[in-house]
Coordinates of C-alpha atoms in Angstrom, one line a residue:
X7 CA 17.9 14.3 6.0
X8 CA 15.5 17.2 5.6
X9 CA 12.4 16.2 3.7
X10 CA 9.8 18.4 1.9
X11 CA 6.6 16.7 1.1
X12 CA 4.4 18.5 -1.7
X13 CA 0.6 18.0 -1.4
X14 CA -2.4 18.7 1.1
X15 CA -4.2 15.5 1.5
X16 CA -4.4 12.4 3.9
X17 CA -1.9 10.7 1.7
X18 CA 0.6 13.5 2.5
X19 CA -0.3 13.2 6.2
X20 CA 0.4 9.4 6.0
X21 CA 3.7 10.2 4.2
X22 CA 4.8 12.6 7.0
X23 CA 3.9 10.2 9.6
X24 CA 6.0 7.4 8.1
X25 CA 8.8 9.8 7.4
X26 CA 8.8 10.8 11.1
X27 CA 9.5 7.1 12.0
X28 CA 12.8 7.1 10.1
X29 CA 15.6 7.8 12.4
X30 CA 17.5 9.7 9.5
X31 CA 14.9 12.1 8.9
X32 CA 15.7 15.1 11.1
X33 CA 13.4 17.8 9.7
X34 CA 9.8 17.7 7.9
X35 CA 8.2 20.3 5.8
X36 CA 5.0 20.2 3.9
X37 CA 3.5 22.7 1.1
X38 CA 0.6 23.5 1.4
X39 CA -0.4 21.0 4.1
X40 CA -3.5 21.1 6.2
X41 CA -4.6 21.3 9.8
X42 CA -3.3 18.0 10.5
X43 CA 0.1 18.0 9.2
X44 CA 0.9 21.4 10.6
X45 CA 1.4 19.7 14.0
X46 CA 4.1 17.4 12.6
X47 CA 5.8 19.5 10.0
X48 CA 6.9 22.9 9.0
X49 CA 4.1 24.2 6.8
X50 CA 4.5 26.6 3.7
X51 CA 1.9 28.0 1.2
X52 CA 3.2 27.7 -2.3
X53 CA 1.9 27.0 -5.7
X54 CA 2.8 23.2 -6.0
X55 CA 2.1 23.3 -9.6
X56 CA 4.9 25.8 -10.4
X57 CA 8.3 24.1 -10.6
X58 CA 10.0 27.2 -9.8
X59 CA 8.0 27.9 -6.7
X60 CA 8.7 24.4 -5.4
X61 CA 12.3 24.9 -6.1
X62 CA 12.7 28.2 -4.4
X63 CA 11.0 26.8 -1.4
X64 CA 13.2 23.8 -1.2
X65 CA 16.4 25.8 -1.7
X66 CA 15.2 28.3 1.1
X67 CA 14.6 25.5 3.7
X68 CA 17.5 23.5 2.7
X69 CA 15.6 20.4 1.7
X70 CA 17.7 17.4 0.8
X71 CA 14.8 15.3 -0.6
X72 CA 11.5 16.5 -2.1
X73 CA 8.5 14.0 -2.1
X74 CA 5.8 15.1 -4.7
X75 CA 2.3 13.6 -3.5
X76 CA -0.2 14.6 -6.1
X77 CA -0.3 13.8 -9.8
X78 CA -1.1 17.3 -11.2
X79 CA 2.6 18.7 -10.3
X80 CA 4.2 15.6 -11.7
X81 CA 2.3 15.6 -15.0
X82 CA 3.2 19.4 -15.3
X83 CA 7.0 18.6 -14.6
X84 CA 7.6 19.9 -11.0
X85 CA 9.8 16.9 -10.4
X86 CA 12.0 17.9 -13.5
X87 CA 12.6 21.4 -12.2
X88 CA 13.6 20.0 -8.6
X89 CA 15.9 17.7 -10.2
X90 CA 17.6 20.4 -12.4
X91 CA 18.2 22.5 -9.4
X92 CA 20.3 19.6 -8.2
X93 CA 17.8 18.4 -5.4
X94 CA 16.9 14.7 -5.0
X95 CA 13.3 14.2 -5.7
X96 CA 10.9 11.3 -5.4
X97 CA 8.5 11.4 -8.4
X98 CA 8.7 10.8 -12.1
X99 CA 9.6 13.2 -14.8
X100 CA 6.9 15.0 -16.9
X101 CA 7.7 12.6 -19.8
X102 CA 7.2 9.4 -17.4
X103 CA 4.3 10.7 -15.7
X104 CA 2.4 10.6 -18.9
X105 CA 1.7 6.8 -17.7
X106 CA -1.0 8.6 -15.7
X107 CA -1.5 11.9 -17.6
X108 CA -2.5 10.1 -20.9
X109 CA -4.5 6.8 -20.8
X110 CA -3.6 6.6 -24.7
X111 CA 0.2 6.7 -23.9
X112 CA -0.4 4.1 -21.1
X113 CA -2.1 1.8 -23.4
X114 CA 0.7 2.2 -26.1
X115 CA 3.2 1.5 -23.6
X116 CA 1.4 -1.7 -22.3
X117 CA 0.8 -2.8 -25.6
X118 CA 4.6 -2.5 -26.5
X119 CA 5.5 -4.3 -23.2
X120 CA 3.1 -7.2 -23.9
X121 CA 1.0 -6.3 -20.7
X122 CA -2.7 -7.6 -20.5
X123 CA -5.2 -4.6 -20.3
X124 CA -8.6 -4.0 -21.2
X125 CA -9.2 -3.4 -24.9
X126 CA -9.9 0.3 -25.7
X127 CA -10.6 3.1 -28.3
X128 CA -10.0 6.8 -28.1
X129 CA -13.1 8.8 -29.3
X130 CA -12.3 12.4 -30.2
X131 CA -15.1 13.1 -32.5
X132 CA -18.8 13.2 -31.3
X133 CA -19.8 11.8 -34.6
X134 CA -18.0 8.6 -34.0
X135 CA -19.3 8.0 -30.4
X136 CA -22.5 6.0 -30.9
X137 CA -20.6 3.4 -33.3
X138 CA -18.0 3.1 -30.6
X139 CA -20.2 2.8 -27.8
X140 CA -22.0 -0.2 -29.7
X141 CA -18.4 -1.8 -29.9
X142 CA -17.7 -1.5 -26.1
X143 CA -20.8 -2.5 -24.2
X144 CA -24.0 -4.5 -24.1
X145 CA -25.2 -6.3 -26.0
X146 CA -21.6 -6.8 -27.4
X147 CA -20.9 -9.5 -24.6
X148 CA -19.7 -7.0 -21.9
X149 CA -21.1 -6.6 -18.6
X150 CA -21.0 -2.9 -18.8
X151 CA -19.7 0.2 -20.5
X152 CA -16.5 1.9 -19.2
X153 CA -16.1 5.4 -20.1
X154 CA -13.1 7.3 -19.0
X155 CA -11.6 11.0 -19.4
X156 CA -8.4 10.3 -21.3
X157 CA -6.6 12.9 -19.1
X158 CA -6.6 13.4 -15.2
X159 CA -9.9 13.4 -13.5
X160 CA -9.1 12.9 -9.8
X161 CA -10.7 9.5 -9.8
X162 CA -14.1 11.0 -10.8
X163 CA -13.8 10.9 -14.6
X164 CA -14.9 7.3 -14.9
X165 CA -18.1 5.9 -15.4
X166 CA -18.9 2.3 -15.3
X167 CA -22.6 1.4 -16.2
X168 CA -24.9 -1.1 -17.7
X169 CA -27.1 1.9 -19.0
X170 CA -26.0 3.0 -22.3
X171 CA -27.9 6.3 -21.9
X172 CA -25.6 7.1 -18.7
X173 CA -22.6 6.1 -20.6
X174 CA -23.4 8.2 -23.7
X175 CA -24.2 11.1 -21.6
X176 CA -20.7 10.9 -19.6
X177 CA -18.8 10.6 -22.9
X178 CA -20.7 13.4 -24.6
X179 CA -20.1 15.7 -21.7
X180 CA -16.4 15.0 -21.8
X181 CA -16.3 15.6 -25.7
X182 CA -18.3 18.8 -25.1
X183 CA -15.7 19.9 -22.6
X184 CA -12.9 19.2 -25.2
X185 CA -11.5 16.1 -23.6
X186 CA -11.0 13.0 -25.7
X187 CA -12.8 9.9 -24.4
X188 CA -11.5 6.5 -23.7
X189 CA -13.7 3.5 -24.0
X190 CA -12.7 0.4 -22.6
X191 CA -13.8 -3.4 -22.4
X192 CA -15.1 -4.4 -18.9
X193 CA -12.8 -6.5 -16.7
X194 CA -14.4 -8.9 -14.3
X195 CA -13.0 -9.9 -11.0
X196 CA -11.9 -8.1 -7.8
X197 CA -9.7 -5.0 -8.1
X198 CA -6.1 -4.7 -6.6
X199 CA -3.9 -1.7 -6.1
X200 CA -0.2 -2.4 -5.9
X201 CA 2.4 0.2 -5.3
X202 CA 5.9 -0.3 -6.5
X203 CA 8.9 2.0 -5.8
X204 CA 10.7 2.0 -9.2
X205 CA 14.2 3.2 -10.2
X206 CA 14.6 2.6 -13.9
X207 CA 14.1 -1.2 -14.2
X208 CA 14.3 -1.8 -10.5
X209 CA 11.1 -2.6 -8.9
X210 CA 10.4 -2.9 -5.1
X211 CA 6.7 -3.7 -4.6
X212 CA 4.8 -2.6 -1.4
X213 CA 1.7 -4.4 0.1
X214 CA -1.3 -5.0 -2.0
X215 CA -4.3 -3.0 -1.2
X216 CA -7.8 -2.7 -2.2
X217 CA -9.8 0.7 -2.6
X218 CA -13.3 1.6 -2.8
X219 CA -14.1 4.1 -5.5
X220 CA -18.0 4.3 -5.4
X221 CA -19.5 6.7 -2.6
X222 CA -22.1 4.2 -1.2
X223 CA -22.2 0.8 0.5
X224 CA -22.2 -2.0 -1.8
X225 CA -20.4 -0.2 -4.5
X226 CA -23.4 2.2 -5.2
X227 CA -23.5 5.6 -6.4
X228 CA -21.0 7.8 -8.6
X229 CA -17.3 7.3 -8.4
X230 CA -15.3 9.5 -5.9
X231 CA -11.4 9.8 -5.1
X232 CA -11.7 6.9 -2.9
X233 CA -13.9 6.2 0.1
X234 CA -11.7 3.6 2.0
X235 CA -9.0 0.9 1.7
X236 CA -7.5 -2.0 3.4
X237 CA -4.0 -3.9 3.4
X238 CA -2.8 -6.6 3.0
X239 CA -5.3 -8.7 1.0
X240 CA -6.0 -11.9 2.8
X241 CA -7.5 -13.6 -0.5
X242 CA -4.7 -12.7 -2.9
X243 CA -2.1 -15.5 -3.0
X244 CA 1.6 -14.2 -2.9
X245 CA 2.3 -16.0 -6.3
X246 CA -0.3 -13.5 -7.8
X247 CA 1.6 -10.6 -6.5
X248 CA 4.9 -11.9 -7.9
X249 CA 3.1 -12.5 -11.3
X250 CA 1.9 -8.8 -11.3
X251 CA 5.4 -7.6 -10.4
X252 CA 7.2 -10.0 -12.9
X253 CA 4.8 -9.8 -16.0
X254 CA 3.2 -6.4 -15.6
X255 CA 5.3 -3.9 -13.6
X256 CA 8.8 -4.9 -14.6
X257 CA 8.0 -5.0 -18.2
X258 CA 6.2 -1.5 -18.2
X259 CA 9.2 -0.1 -16.4
X260 CA 11.6 -1.6 -18.9
X261 CA 9.6 -0.2 -21.8
X262 CA 9.7 3.3 -20.4
X263 CA 13.5 3.0 -20.1
X264 CA 13.6 1.9 -23.5
X265 CA 11.6 4.7 -24.7
X266 CA 13.9 7.3 -22.9
X267 CA 11.2 7.9 -20.2
X268 CA 12.7 6.1 -17.4
X269 CA 10.4 6.0 -14.4
X270 CA 11.8 7.1 -10.8
X271 CA 9.1 7.1 -8.2
X272 CA 6.1 5.3 -7.2
X273 CA 4.4 3.4 -10.0
X274 CA 0.8 2.3 -9.1
X275 CA -0.8 -0.5 -10.9
X276 CA -4.5 -0.8 -10.6
X277 CA -5.6 -4.3 -11.7
X278 CA -8.4 -6.6 -12.0
X279 CA -7.7 -10.1 -11.0
X280 CA -9.9 -11.6 -13.7
X281 CA -10.7 -15.2 -14.5
X282 CA -7.8 -15.3 -16.9
X283 CA -5.4 -13.7 -14.6
X284 CA -4.3 -10.0 -13.6
X285 CA -5.2 -7.3 -16.1
X286 CA -4.2 -3.6 -15.8
X287 CA -7.2 -1.1 -15.4
X288 CA -4.9 1.9 -15.0
X289 CA -1.3 3.1 -14.0
X290 CA -0.7 6.1 -11.7
X291 CA 2.4 8.0 -11.3
X292 CA 2.4 8.5 -7.4
X293 CA 1.0 7.0 -4.3
X294 CA -2.8 6.5 -4.3
X295 CA -5.3 7.9 -1.8
X296 CA -6.7 6.2 0.3
X297 CA -4.5 2.9 -0.1
X298 CA -1.3 4.8 0.9
X299 CA -2.8 5.4 4.5
X300 CA -3.3 1.7 5.1
X301 CA 0.0 0.5 3.3
X302 CA 2.3 2.9 5.3
X303 CA 0.8 2.3 8.5
X304 CA 2.2 -1.3 8.3
X305 CA 5.7 -0.3 6.8
X306 CA 8.5 -1.1 9.2
X307 CA 11.3 -0.2 6.9
X308 CA 12.5 3.5 7.0
X309 CA 10.3 5.4 4.5
X310 CA 12.8 8.3 4.0
X311 CA 15.9 6.0 3.3
X312 CA 13.7 4.1 0.8
X313 CA 12.5 7.1 -1.2
X314 CA 15.9 8.7 -1.2
X315 CA 17.5 5.4 -2.4
X316 CA 15.0 5.7 -5.4
X317 CA 15.5 9.2 -6.0
X318 CA 19.4 8.9 -6.0
X319 CA 19.5 5.7 -8.2
X320 CA 20.5 3.3 -5.4
X321 CA 17.2 1.5 -5.0
X322 CA 18.8 -1.9 -6.2
X323 CA 20.8 -1.8 -3.0
X324 CA 18.3 -1.1 -0.6
X325 CA 17.3 -4.6 0.4
X326 CA 14.1 -6.3 1.3
X327 CA 11.2 -4.1 2.7
X328 CA 10.1 -5.1 6.3
X329 CA 6.3 -5.2 7.4
X330 CA 4.5 -5.1 10.7
X331 CA 2.3 -8.0 11.1
X332 CA -1.6 -7.5 10.9
X333 CA -3.9 -5.4 9.1
X334 CA -4.7 -1.9 8.4
X335 CA -8.2 -0.4 7.2
X336 CA -8.8 3.2 6.2
X337 CA -12.2 4.8 6.2
X338 CA -12.8 8.1 4.5
X339 CA -15.1 10.6 6.2
X340 CA -16.6 12.8 3.6
X341 CA -18.3 16.4 3.8
X342 CA -22.0 16.6 3.1
X343 CA -22.9 16.4 -0.7
X344 CA -19.5 14.8 -1.7
X345 CA -18.6 13.8 -4.5
X346 CA -20.9 16.8 -5.7
X347 CA -19.9 20.3 -4.4
X348 CA -19.1 19.7 -0.8
X349 CA -20.5 21.7 2.2
X350 CA -17.4 23.3 3.9
X351 CA -16.5 25.5 6.7
X352 CA -18.0 23.3 9.6
X353 CA -16.2 22.8 12.9
X354 CA -15.0 19.1 13.3
X355 CA -14.8 17.5 16.7
X356 CA -12.4 14.6 17.5
X357 CA -10.1 15.2 14.5
X358 CA -6.8 15.2 16.4
X359 CA -7.1 11.7 17.7
X360 CA -4.2 9.2 17.0
X361 CA -5.2 7.4 13.7
X362 CA -6.9 10.3 12.2
X363 CA -5.3 11.6 9.1
X364 CA -6.3 15.0 7.5
X365 CA -7.4 15.9 4.1
X366 CA -9.9 18.7 3.5
X367 CA -9.3 20.6 6.7
X368 CA -8.0 24.1 7.7
X369 CA -7.6 25.7 11.1
X370 CA -9.7 28.8 11.6
X371 CA -8.2 32.0 13.4
X372 CA -9.7 30.9 16.7
X373 CA -7.9 27.6 16.4
X374 CA -10.9 25.3 15.6
X375 CA -10.4 22.8 12.9
X376 CA -12.9 23.2 10.1
X377 CA -13.9 21.3 7.0
X378 CA -12.3 22.5 3.8
X379 CA -12.9 19.9 0.9
X380 CA -14.9 16.9 0.0
X381 CA -12.9 14.1 1.6
X382 CA -12.2 15.6 5.0
X383 CA -10.5 13.0 7.1
X384 CA -9.2 9.3 6.8
X385 CA -9.4 7.1 9.8
X386 CA -6.9 4.4 9.9
X387 CA -7.4 1.2 12.2
X388 CA -5.1 -1.6 12.6
X389 CA -5.3 -5.0 14.2
X390 CA -4.1 -8.6 14.3
X391 CA -6.8 -9.6 11.6
X392 CA -9.0 -7.7 9.3
X393 CA -12.1 -7.9 11.5
X394 CA -10.1 -6.3 14.4
X395 CA -8.6 -3.6 12.0
X396 CA -12.2 -2.9 10.8
X397 CA -13.4 -2.5 14.4
X398 CA -10.6 -0.2 15.4
X399 CA -11.3 2.1 12.3
X400 CA -15.1 2.3 12.8
X401 CA -14.9 2.9 16.5
X402 CA -12.6 5.7 15.8
X403 CA -14.7 7.3 13.0
X404 CA -17.9 7.1 14.9
X405 CA -16.3 9.3 17.8
X406 CA -15.7 12.2 15.2
X407 CA -18.5 14.8 14.6
X408 CA -19.0 16.8 11.6
X409 CA -22.4 18.1 10.5
X410 CA -23.7 16.2 7.5
X411 CA -20.8 14.1 7.1
X412 CA -20.9 10.6 5.7
X413 CA -18.7 7.3 5.4
X414 CA -18.9 3.8 3.9
X415 CA -19.8 1.0 6.4
X416 CA -18.5 -1.9 4.5
X417 CA -14.7 -1.0 3.8
X418 CA -13.1 -4.4 3.7
X419 CA -16.3 -6.3 4.9
X420 CA -16.5 -8.8 2.1
X421 CA -12.7 -9.8 2.7
X422 CA -13.2 -10.1 6.3
X423 CA -16.2 -12.4 5.8
X424 CA -14.4 -14.5 3.4
X425 CA -16.4 -13.5 0.4
X426 CA -13.6 -12.6 -2.1
X427 CA -11.7 -15.2 -4.0
X428 CA -9.5 -15.7 -6.9

């Protein structure tokens, strides 16, 4: 099997590493990739938002399977173009990808499927903003205001704050930019990311993970694309994972089928485990970053065969997934000033060690690896238990040198110390 992976982040690096372990995967290609992926796959520069460009590349290199990593190409319909060309594709159609591309669409699907989620309201007129804020935050019994961009925002379009002025300023800036605003009620409880490979109404869950969105230790500072993750979750009973699949993911998948928007690919449920049970924070239409780096580090089943089964409508006959024992922890090394405009172009030392996955990197003409984005590297540590996996990840990340870089020191710490429960 020849597999083409679309994307350039640490998620795509993790996908390639896992695909390489599959004995049926003979050739790997990535577009556009980064300085880390170029050593394990043939690398091509292509406009990944263009279905025509992706199809031409897949045909030229003889790809049997295309795996679309990021959400933007999916929302723009790249997977549709690949399928129309007769090439198997892991990733939902443009229509089904609205589950991430439009929060209003996702809310409507969840309501029809009877899935528990936060109460919400779309605001598209600045004149209605103040009254809506009064309905969705303190002193209306909520712990905080939750303000979201209704469209794609790369993990940075959300503000959760007890400060009304901050909530209003974020909402107003979105409206001023022509973006509708989604206000939500606040959901209490620890958050969970559950990835499910979906083929119509067939749902195969992967390991549950938890990610860390805020830039600073103790969940301080602004939201980012994700500063770290760990899997599995020692505090989450297996019965709750089963409940999430049976009462949330399967009903949503069935509702999409009923609407003629059947989902084929990776359906990512972001949830809060509240005092009243699991509730959906959001759905995404692709593997999440950085959770993918932790989850796939523990996957024993052949990833290429799994993704091909979903892409060809044969997921129901794939069988139960197998996992390595132990835990995996991912810590993101970010460039100076991230999540603001990052400093780029600095030489990175120690980036080619095992367990280091590249994201915002490039290779200079002289062969040096330099930073080229905000989230520069993901460092993955594994171990028999969560403390051992944390030790492995932090020992490795401390060996990497990048001027001005920063990372969180508390990824998985509360769970390792037994401070999370449901």
